[in-house]
Coordinates of C-alpha atoms in Angstrom, one line a residue:
Chain A
M136 CA 0.2 0.5 0.0
A137 CA 2.7 2.4 1.1
S138 CA 4.8 1.0 -1.5
G139 CA 2.0 2.0 -4.4
A140 CA 1.4 4.9 -3.2
R141 CA 5.6 6.0 -3.4
L142 CA 5.6 4.3 -6.8
I143 CA 2.5 7.5 -7.8
L144 CA 4.1 10.3 -6.0
I145 CA 7.8 9.3 -8.1
L146 CA 5.5 9.4 -11.1
G147 CA 3.8 12.2 -10.9
G148 CA 6.9 13.7 -9.9
L149 CA 8.4 12.4 -13.2
L150 CA 5.6 13.6 -14.9
L151 CA 5.3 17.0 -13.3
I152 CA 9.4 17.1 -14.2
F153 CA 8.6 16.4 -18.0
V154 CA 5.8 18.1 -18.3
F155 CA 7.5 22.1 -17.0
F156 CA 10.8 20.8 -19.2
S157 CA 8.1 20.6 -21.8
I158 CA 6.8 24.1 -21.4
V159 CA 9.9 25.5 -21.2
W160 CA 11.0 23.9 -24.3
G161 CA 8.1 25.1 -26.0
I162 CA 8.5 28.4 -24.9
S163 CA 12.1 28.5 -25.5
I164 CA 10.8 27.5 -29.4
Y165 CA 8.2 29.8 -29.4
N166 CA 10.5 32.3 -28.9
E167 CA 12.4 31.4 -31.4
I168 CA 9.8 31.3 -33.9
V169 CA 8.4 34.4 -33.1
G170 CA 12.0 36.4 -33.3
L171 CA 12.5 34.6 -36.8
D172 CA 9.1 35.7 -38.1
E173 CA 9.6 39.3 -36.9
G174 CA 12.9 38.5 -39.1
V175 CA 10.6 37.8 -42.1
R176 CA 8.4 40.6 -41.2
A177 CA 11.0 43.5 -41.4
A178 CA 12.4 42.2 -44.3
W179 CA 9.1 42.4 -45.5
S180 CA 8.6 46.1 -45.1
Q181 CA 11.7 46.5 -47.1
V182 CA 10.1 45.2 -50.1
E183 CA 7.4 46.9 -49.2
N184 CA 8.7 50.0 -49.1
Q185 CA 11.3 49.7 -51.7
Y186 CA 7.7 49.3 -54.2
Q187 CA 6.5 52.2 -52.9
R188 CA 9.2 54.4 -54.0
R189 CA 9.2 53.2 -57.2
Y190 CA 5.3 53.5 -57.4
D191 CA 6.0 57.1 -56.4
L192 CA 8.6 57.7 -59.0
I193 CA 6.6 56.8 -62.1
P194 CA 4.2 59.6 -62.2
N195 CA 7.2 61.9 -62.8
L196 CA 8.6 59.8 -65.3
V197 CA 5.4 59.7 -67.2
E198 CA 4.9 63.2 -67.3
T199 CA 9.1 63.9 -68.4
V200 CA 8.4 60.9 -71.0
K201 CA 5.5 62.5 -72.6
G202 CA 7.0 66.1 -72.6
Y203 CA 9.2 65.3 -75.8
A204 CA 7.8 61.3 -77.0
K205 CA 4.0 61.9 -76.7
Q206 CA 3.6 58.9 -79.5
E207 CA 4.5 56.6 -77.7
R208 CA 1.1 56.7 -76.0
E209 CA 0.8 52.9 -76.1
V210 CA 4.4 52.2 -73.6
L211 CA 3.2 55.4 -71.5
I212 CA -0.7 53.8 -71.3
G213 CA 0.7 50.4 -70.4
V214 CA 3.2 51.9 -67.5
T215 CA 0.0 54.4 -66.1
E216 CA -2.4 51.1 -66.2
A217 CA 0.3 48.7 -64.7
R218 CA 0.9 50.9 -62.0
A219 CA -2.6 51.3 -62.0
S220 CA -3.1 47.9 -60.7
V221 CA -0.9 47.6 -58.2
G222 CA -2.2 50.5 -57.1
Q223 CA -5.9 48.4 -56.2
L224 CA -3.7 45.6 -54.4
K225 CA -4.1 45.1 -51.1
V226 CA -1.4 44.6 -49.5
T227 CA -1.2 43.6 -45.7
Q228 CA 1.0 41.0 -43.7
D229 CA -1.7 38.6 -44.0
I230 CA -0.7 37.6 -47.8
L231 CA 2.4 36.6 -47.0
R232 CA 0.6 33.6 -46.2
D233 CA -1.8 33.8 -48.6
P234 CA -0.5 31.9 -51.7
K235 CA -2.8 33.0 -53.7
A236 CA -2.7 36.9 -52.8
F237 CA 1.2 36.7 -52.6
A238 CA 1.5 35.7 -56.4
Q239 CA -1.4 38.6 -57.3
F240 CA 0.4 40.7 -56.0
Q241 CA 4.1 39.4 -57.4
Q242 CA 2.6 39.4 -60.2
A243 CA 1.2 43.2 -60.4
Q244 CA 4.8 44.3 -59.1
D245 CA 6.5 42.3 -62.0
G246 CA 4.4 43.4 -64.8
L247 CA 4.5 47.1 -63.5
G248 CA 8.5 46.2 -63.8
A249 CA 7.9 44.6 -67.3
A250 CA 5.9 47.6 -68.3
L251 CA 8.6 50.3 -67.2
S252 CA 12.0 48.7 -68.6
R253 CA 9.4 49.0 -71.9
L254 CA 9.5 52.7 -71.2
L255 CA 12.7 52.6 -70.8
V256 CA 13.6 50.8 -73.8
I257 CA 11.6 53.6 -76.5
V258 CA 13.6 55.8 -74.8
E259 CA 16.2 55.4 -76.9
K260 CA 14.6 56.9 -79.6
Y261 CA 14.7 60.4 -78.2
P262 CA 18.3 62.0 -78.4
E263 CA 16.7 64.6 -76.5
L264 CA 15.2 62.7 -73.6
K265 CA 17.4 60.9 -73.0
S266 CA 19.7 63.9 -72.5
N267 CA 17.8 65.7 -70.4
E268 CA 19.5 66.2 -67.2
N269 CA 16.2 65.6 -65.1
F270 CA 15.0 62.7 -67.5
R271 CA 18.4 61.3 -65.9
D272 CA 18.1 61.4 -62.7
L273 CA 14.5 60.3 -63.0
Q274 CA 16.2 57.0 -64.8
A275 CA 19.4 56.9 -62.4
Q276 CA 16.6 56.5 -59.4
L277 CA 14.7 54.3 -60.9
E278 CA 17.3 52.0 -61.6
G279 CA 18.6 52.2 -58.4
T280 CA 15.1 51.2 -56.9
E281 CA 14.8 48.1 -59.4
N282 CA 18.2 47.4 -57.9
R283 CA 17.2 48.1 -54.2
I284 CA 13.8 45.7 -54.9
A285 CA 16.4 43.0 -56.4
V286 CA 17.9 43.6 -53.0
A287 CA 15.0 43.1 -50.5
R288 CA 13.5 40.6 -52.1
M289 CA 16.5 38.3 -52.1
Q290 CA 16.8 39.2 -48.1
Y291 CA 13.2 38.5 -47.8
N292 CA 13.5 35.4 -49.3
E293 CA 16.4 34.4 -46.9
K294 CA 14.9 35.1 -44.1
V295 CA 11.5 32.9 -45.2
Q296 CA 14.0 30.6 -45.7
L297 CA 15.5 30.5 -42.5
Y298 CA 11.4 30.6 -40.8
N299 CA 10.2 28.2 -42.8
T300 CA 12.7 25.4 -42.1
R301 CA 12.6 26.5 -38.8
I302 CA 8.6 25.9 -38.4
R303 CA 8.6 23.0 -40.7
R304 CA 11.1 21.0 -39.0
F305 CA 10.3 18.4 -36.0
P306 CA 9.6 18.9 -33.1
A307 CA 9.2 22.5 -33.2
S308 CA 7.1 21.9 -36.5
I309 CA 4.4 21.0 -33.3
I310 CA 4.9 24.5 -31.7
A311 CA 4.5 26.6 -34.5
S312 CA 1.1 24.3 -35.3
I313 CA -0.3 24.8 -32.1
T314 CA 0.6 28.6 -31.7
G315 CA -0.3 29.0 -35.6
F316 CA 3.0 30.0 -37.4
N317 CA 2.5 28.8 -40.7
E318 CA 4.9 28.2 -44.1
V319 CA 5.1 32.3 -45.5
Q320 CA 5.4 32.7 -49.5
Y321 CA 8.6 33.0 -51.2
F322 CA 9.7 35.6 -54.1
K323 CA 9.7 33.3 -57.3
A324 CA 12.6 34.7 -59.8
A325 CA 10.4 36.0 -62.7
Q326 CA 11.7 37.6 -66.1
G327 CA 12.0 41.6 -66.7
S328 CA 11.9 41.8 -62.8
E329 CA 14.6 40.5 -61.6
Q330 CA 16.8 42.4 -64.2
A331 CA 16.7 46.2 -63.5
P332 CA 16.0 47.7 -66.4
R333 CA 19.4 48.9 -68.2
I334 CA 20.3 51.5 -70.1
Q335 CA 23.3 52.5 -72.0
F336 CA 24.0 56.1 -71.5
Chain B
M54 CA 69.8 35.1 -66.1
K55 CA 68.3 31.9 -64.5
V56 CA 67.3 33.6 -61.3
R57 CA 65.7 36.5 -63.4
L58 CA 63.5 33.7 -65.4
L59 CA 62.4 31.7 -62.6
F60 CA 61.6 35.5 -60.6
N61 CA 59.3 36.5 -63.7
L62 CA 57.7 33.1 -63.7
I63 CA 56.8 33.4 -60.3
L64 CA 56.0 37.2 -60.2
T65 CA 53.6 35.7 -63.6
L66 CA 52.2 33.1 -61.5
L67 CA 51.4 35.1 -58.6
I68 CA 49.6 38.1 -60.3
L69 CA 47.8 34.6 -61.9
N70 CA 46.9 33.8 -58.8
V71 CA 45.1 36.9 -58.4
L72 CA 43.8 37.5 -61.3
V73 CA 41.7 34.3 -61.2
A74 CA 41.1 35.8 -56.8
S75 CA 39.7 38.3 -58.5
T76 CA 36.3 36.5 -60.1
E77 CA 35.2 35.6 -57.1
I78 CA 34.1 38.5 -54.3
P79 CA 37.0 40.0 -53.0
K80 CA 37.7 40.6 -49.7
L81 CA 39.5 44.1 -49.3
H82 CA 42.1 45.3 -47.0
Q83 CA 43.0 48.5 -48.7
R84 CA 40.8 51.5 -49.4
V85 CA 41.7 51.6 -52.9
T86 CA 42.1 47.8 -54.6
D87 CA 43.2 47.4 -57.9
F88 CA 43.1 44.4 -59.5
T89 CA 44.4 45.4 -63.0
N90 CA 47.4 48.0 -62.5
T91 CA 45.5 50.6 -63.9
L92 CA 46.8 53.2 -61.1
T93 CA 50.3 53.5 -60.5
Y94 CA 52.0 53.1 -57.2
Q95 CA 51.9 57.1 -56.5
E96 CA 48.7 57.4 -57.6
W97 CA 47.2 54.7 -55.8
K98 CA 49.1 55.6 -52.3
M99 CA 48.1 58.9 -52.7
L100 CA 43.7 57.7 -53.3
E101 CA 44.7 55.7 -50.1
K102 CA 45.9 58.9 -48.5
I103 CA 42.8 60.7 -49.3
L104 CA 40.7 58.5 -48.4
K105 CA 41.9 57.4 -45.2
E106 CA 42.8 60.7 -44.0
F107 CA 38.8 61.4 -45.1
E108 CA 37.6 58.3 -42.8
D109 CA 39.9 59.8 -40.2
S110 CA 37.8 63.2 -40.1
T111 CA 34.2 61.7 -40.7
S112 CA 34.2 58.2 -39.9
V113 CA 32.8 57.5 -44.1
Q114 CA 34.3 54.7 -45.5
I115 CA 35.0 55.0 -48.8
A116 CA 36.8 52.2 -50.7
V117 CA 37.8 52.0 -54.5
L118 CA 38.1 48.1 -56.5
I119 CA 38.7 48.3 -59.5
I120 CA 38.8 44.7 -61.8
R121 CA 39.5 43.5 -65.2
S122 CA 35.8 42.2 -66.1
L123 CA 32.9 40.4 -64.6
E124 CA 32.4 37.4 -65.0
R125 CA 28.4 36.4 -65.3
E126 CA 27.3 38.8 -62.6
S127 CA 25.4 42.3 -63.4
I128 CA 27.5 45.0 -61.9
E129 CA 24.7 45.3 -59.6
E130 CA 25.0 42.2 -58.1
F131 CA 28.9 42.5 -57.8
A132 CA 28.9 45.8 -56.5
Y133 CA 26.0 44.5 -53.3
K134 CA 28.5 41.3 -52.8
V135 CA 31.3 43.6 -52.3
F136 CA 30.1 46.0 -50.0
S137 CA 28.2 43.2 -48.2
E138 CA 30.7 40.5 -47.8
N139 CA 33.4 43.6 -46.8
K140 CA 30.9 45.5 -44.5
I141 CA 31.9 48.9 -46.0
G142 CA 31.1 51.9 -43.5
Q143 CA 30.4 51.9 -39.7
A144 CA 28.2 49.6 -37.7
G145 CA 25.1 51.0 -37.2
K146 CA 25.8 54.3 -39.3
N147 CA 26.0 52.3 -42.7
N148 CA 27.9 55.2 -43.9
G149 CA 30.4 53.2 -46.8
V150 CA 30.5 54.0 -49.9
L151 CA 32.1 51.4 -52.5
L152 CA 32.9 52.4 -56.1
V153 CA 33.7 49.3 -58.2
I154 CA 34.7 49.7 -61.4
A155 CA 35.0 47.0 -64.7
R156 CA 38.0 48.3 -66.8
D157 CA 37.1 46.2 -69.5
D158 CA 33.6 46.1 -70.0
R159 CA 33.5 49.3 -69.3
K160 CA 31.1 49.9 -66.3
M161 CA 31.3 51.1 -62.9
K162 CA 28.8 51.3 -60.0
I163 CA 28.5 53.7 -56.8
E164 CA 27.5 51.0 -53.9
V165 CA 25.6 53.5 -51.0
G166 CA 25.2 52.0 -47.6
Y167 CA 21.9 52.6 -46.1
G168 CA 23.4 55.5 -44.0
L169 CA 24.1 57.9 -47.0
E170 CA 21.3 56.9 -48.9
G171 CA 19.5 60.6 -47.5
V172 CA 22.5 62.7 -49.3
L173 CA 24.3 60.4 -51.5
T174 CA 21.0 59.7 -53.7
D175 CA 20.9 57.4 -56.7
A176 CA 20.4 60.9 -58.8
I177 CA 23.3 62.1 -57.7
A178 CA 25.4 58.8 -57.8
S179 CA 24.4 58.9 -60.9
R180 CA 25.7 62.6 -61.4
I181 CA 28.7 62.3 -59.9
I182 CA 29.3 58.8 -62.4
R183 CA 28.0 60.9 -65.5
N184 CA 29.7 64.2 -64.5
E185 CA 32.8 63.9 -62.9
I186 CA 34.0 60.6 -63.6
I187 CA 33.2 59.0 -67.0
P188 CA 34.7 61.8 -69.2
H189 CA 37.5 61.0 -67.9
F190 CA 37.3 57.4 -68.1
R191 CA 36.5 57.9 -71.5
E192 CA 39.8 59.3 -72.5
D193 CA 41.5 56.2 -70.5
N194 CA 42.0 58.8 -67.7
Y195 CA 41.3 56.8 -64.6
F196 CA 42.9 58.5 -62.0
A197 CA 42.1 61.7 -62.7
G198 CA 38.2 60.0 -62.8
L199 CA 38.5 58.5 -59.8
V200 CA 40.0 61.4 -58.2
N201 CA 37.2 63.8 -59.5
G202 CA 34.6 61.1 -58.3
I203 CA 36.1 60.6 -54.7
D204 CA 36.0 64.4 -54.3
A205 CA 32.7 64.9 -55.2
I206 CA 31.2 61.8 -53.3
M207 CA 33.1 62.8 -50.5
R208 CA 31.3 66.5 -51.1
A209 CA 28.7 65.2 -51.4
T210 CA 28.1 63.3 -48.0
A211 CA 29.1 66.6 -46.4
G212 CA 26.0 67.6 -48.4
E213 CA 27.8 69.5 -50.5
Y214 CA 27.8 68.5 -53.8
R215 CA 25.6 70.1 -56.6
A216 CA 26.8 68.6 -59.7
D217 CA 24.7 71.2 -61.8
N218 CA 27.6 74.4 -61.4
G219 CA 29.9 71.5 -61.6
N220 CA 32.8 74.2 -61.2
G221 CA 33.3 72.2 -57.6
T222 CA 35.6 69.8 -59.4
T223 CA 37.9 72.5 -60.5
T224 CA 38.2 74.5 -57.2
I225 CA 39.9 71.4 -55.6
F226 CA 41.8 69.7 -58.3
P227 CA 44.6 71.6 -57.2
Y228 CA 44.7 70.6 -54.0
F229 CA 45.2 66.6 -55.4
L230 CA 48.0 68.0 -58.3
F231 CA 49.7 69.8 -55.1
F232 CA 50.2 66.3 -53.7
L233 CA 50.5 64.5 -56.8
I234 CA 53.6 67.0 -57.1
L235 CA 54.7 66.0 -53.9
L236 CA 54.5 62.0 -54.2
S237 CA 56.3 61.9 -57.3
V238 CA 59.4 64.6 -56.0
I239 CA 59.8 62.4 -52.8
G240 CA 58.2 59.2 -53.8
I241 CA 59.7 58.2 -57.6
P242 CA 63.3 58.3 -56.9
I243 CA 62.6 55.7 -53.6
M244 CA 60.5 53.6 -56.6
A245 CA 62.9 53.9 -58.8
G246 CA 65.7 52.9 -56.4
R247 CA 63.3 49.7 -55.2
R248 CA 62.6 49.1 -59.1
R249 CA 66.4 48.4 -60.2
R250 CA 67.4 46.8 -56.8
I251 CA 64.3 44.3 -56.4
I252 CA 63.4 43.5 -60.8
G253 CA 65.5 46.0 -62.8
G254 CA 62.7 45.0 -65.6
G255 CA 60.1 46.8 -67.9
Q256 CA 57.5 48.9 -66.2
S257 CA 54.7 47.0 -66.3
V258 CA 56.3 43.6 -64.7
Y259 CA 57.1 46.5 -61.9
Y260 CA 53.3 47.8 -61.8
S261 CA 52.2 44.4 -61.6
G262 CA 54.7 44.1 -58.9
W263 CA 53.6 46.3 -56.8
S264 CA 49.6 45.9 -57.1
F265 CA 49.9 42.2 -56.3
G266 CA 52.1 43.8 -53.2
G267 CA 50.1 46.1 -52.4
W268 CA 47.5 43.8 -52.3
H269 CA 49.0 41.2 -50.3
G270 CA 51.2 43.6 -47.9
Y271 CA 54.3 42.2 -49.4
L272 CA 55.7 45.1 -50.2
G273 CA 56.0 47.6 -47.6
G274 CA 55.0 51.4 -47.8
G275 CA 52.5 53.0 -44.5
F276 CA 49.7 51.2 -45.7
R277 CA 50.8 47.7 -45.3
S278 CA 50.2 47.7 -41.8
S279 CA 46.9 49.6 -42.1
G280 CA 45.2 46.2 -42.5
W281 CA 41.9 48.4 -43.2
S282 CA 38.9 46.6 -43.2
G283 CA 34.6 47.5 -43.0
G284 CA 33.4 48.9 -40.5
G285 CA 30.2 46.4 -40.4
G286 CA 27.8 48.7 -42.2
F287 CA 25.1 47.6 -44.8
S288 CA 24.1 48.4 -48.0
G289 CA 20.4 48.0 -49.5
G290 CA 21.6 48.4 -53.1
G291 CA 21.0 52.2 -53.5
G292 CA 23.4 54.1 -55.6
A293 CA 24.0 54.3 -59.2
T294 CA 25.6 52.9 -62.5
G295 CA 27.2 53.9 -65.9
S296 CA 29.2 52.8 -68.3
W297 CA 31.6 54.5 -70.7

């Protein structure tokens, strides 16, 4: 009788210790995942910033090109429309975990990148525009921004890789699924957008 | 004669070694790194001196890297990698600038650290390339292009660069010219003596010699012990590119 009670006590104690260490372990894993998730969020806001920067540059660029190359209506409208479709996107942190919304975001942004590189190609036909200092500044800003976008996307993908690997690997995956951390979307390399439009001058 | 042949062979191997190494992301141990032997020793030393003084007084790190040719990468990619690998600029301030020149591709990039993006904007970086550097590069005067460009970058980081009036370069250039004269007066006899003693050969061999010497720090001077390295800065890919 006494020995049975003692056994239960020992088992109960062991169980308590096990539960205690599981909780401690769970908390540390949780904190680690939170840290990685923060990294993803920070990298994502860089991506958004750079895309916003490009978005803000376009009206000025279009106006300047219009002044010299009015007849290029199609290309100019193409840029304006692509910009409008980017403007319609509803971008929140939620899209990071929504494959469809994320693909949509990337498609719209890549479309704008492609429209812009078409614009910079037609500019070649207008020497006066090409030698305009204001235009050259805008072009430099656009090129710089495209490059920043490429860098921000790369850094974002790196952070996502760290995060995704962590939450998918057993046994951390248990904690991740209990606390609702799920996979985040990557940027896929797309034609036209990875390559900053490069113009010789 | 035999000794000389052997020496030349070793020299060639060392140069080849450097060339191969330049296709990877180089670790910068000096502010000015020239894999192409485009700069003479005096020119290199002068640029180092200017950049060192500027870094000492402002903590802004400016580094120059001249390579022969890019492999498959774009200049933007390469410049970003070199910048982040070497962490140019002070930690926390991110106040680094890297000039990468791919001489035979006739392409260059000014890569700007996060902390300087506000003063050295893409547009200003592009103007510096267009108006200060490329006109000289077109005439194969790489040193003048670099001096002008670095001077403009230094003024831009102080918020003083106005590319549109374009007269700043003329006011500052005599200062560099003075240094050049000073250095050639002091430097050339020393170097000439050294050259005769060590190699006794042609100019090109000598220049190759100092280049790897400068890089690996074999050849003396005050810069060997400087052991320069980036201070921990980051770049987000800002800056501008140009070609000539």
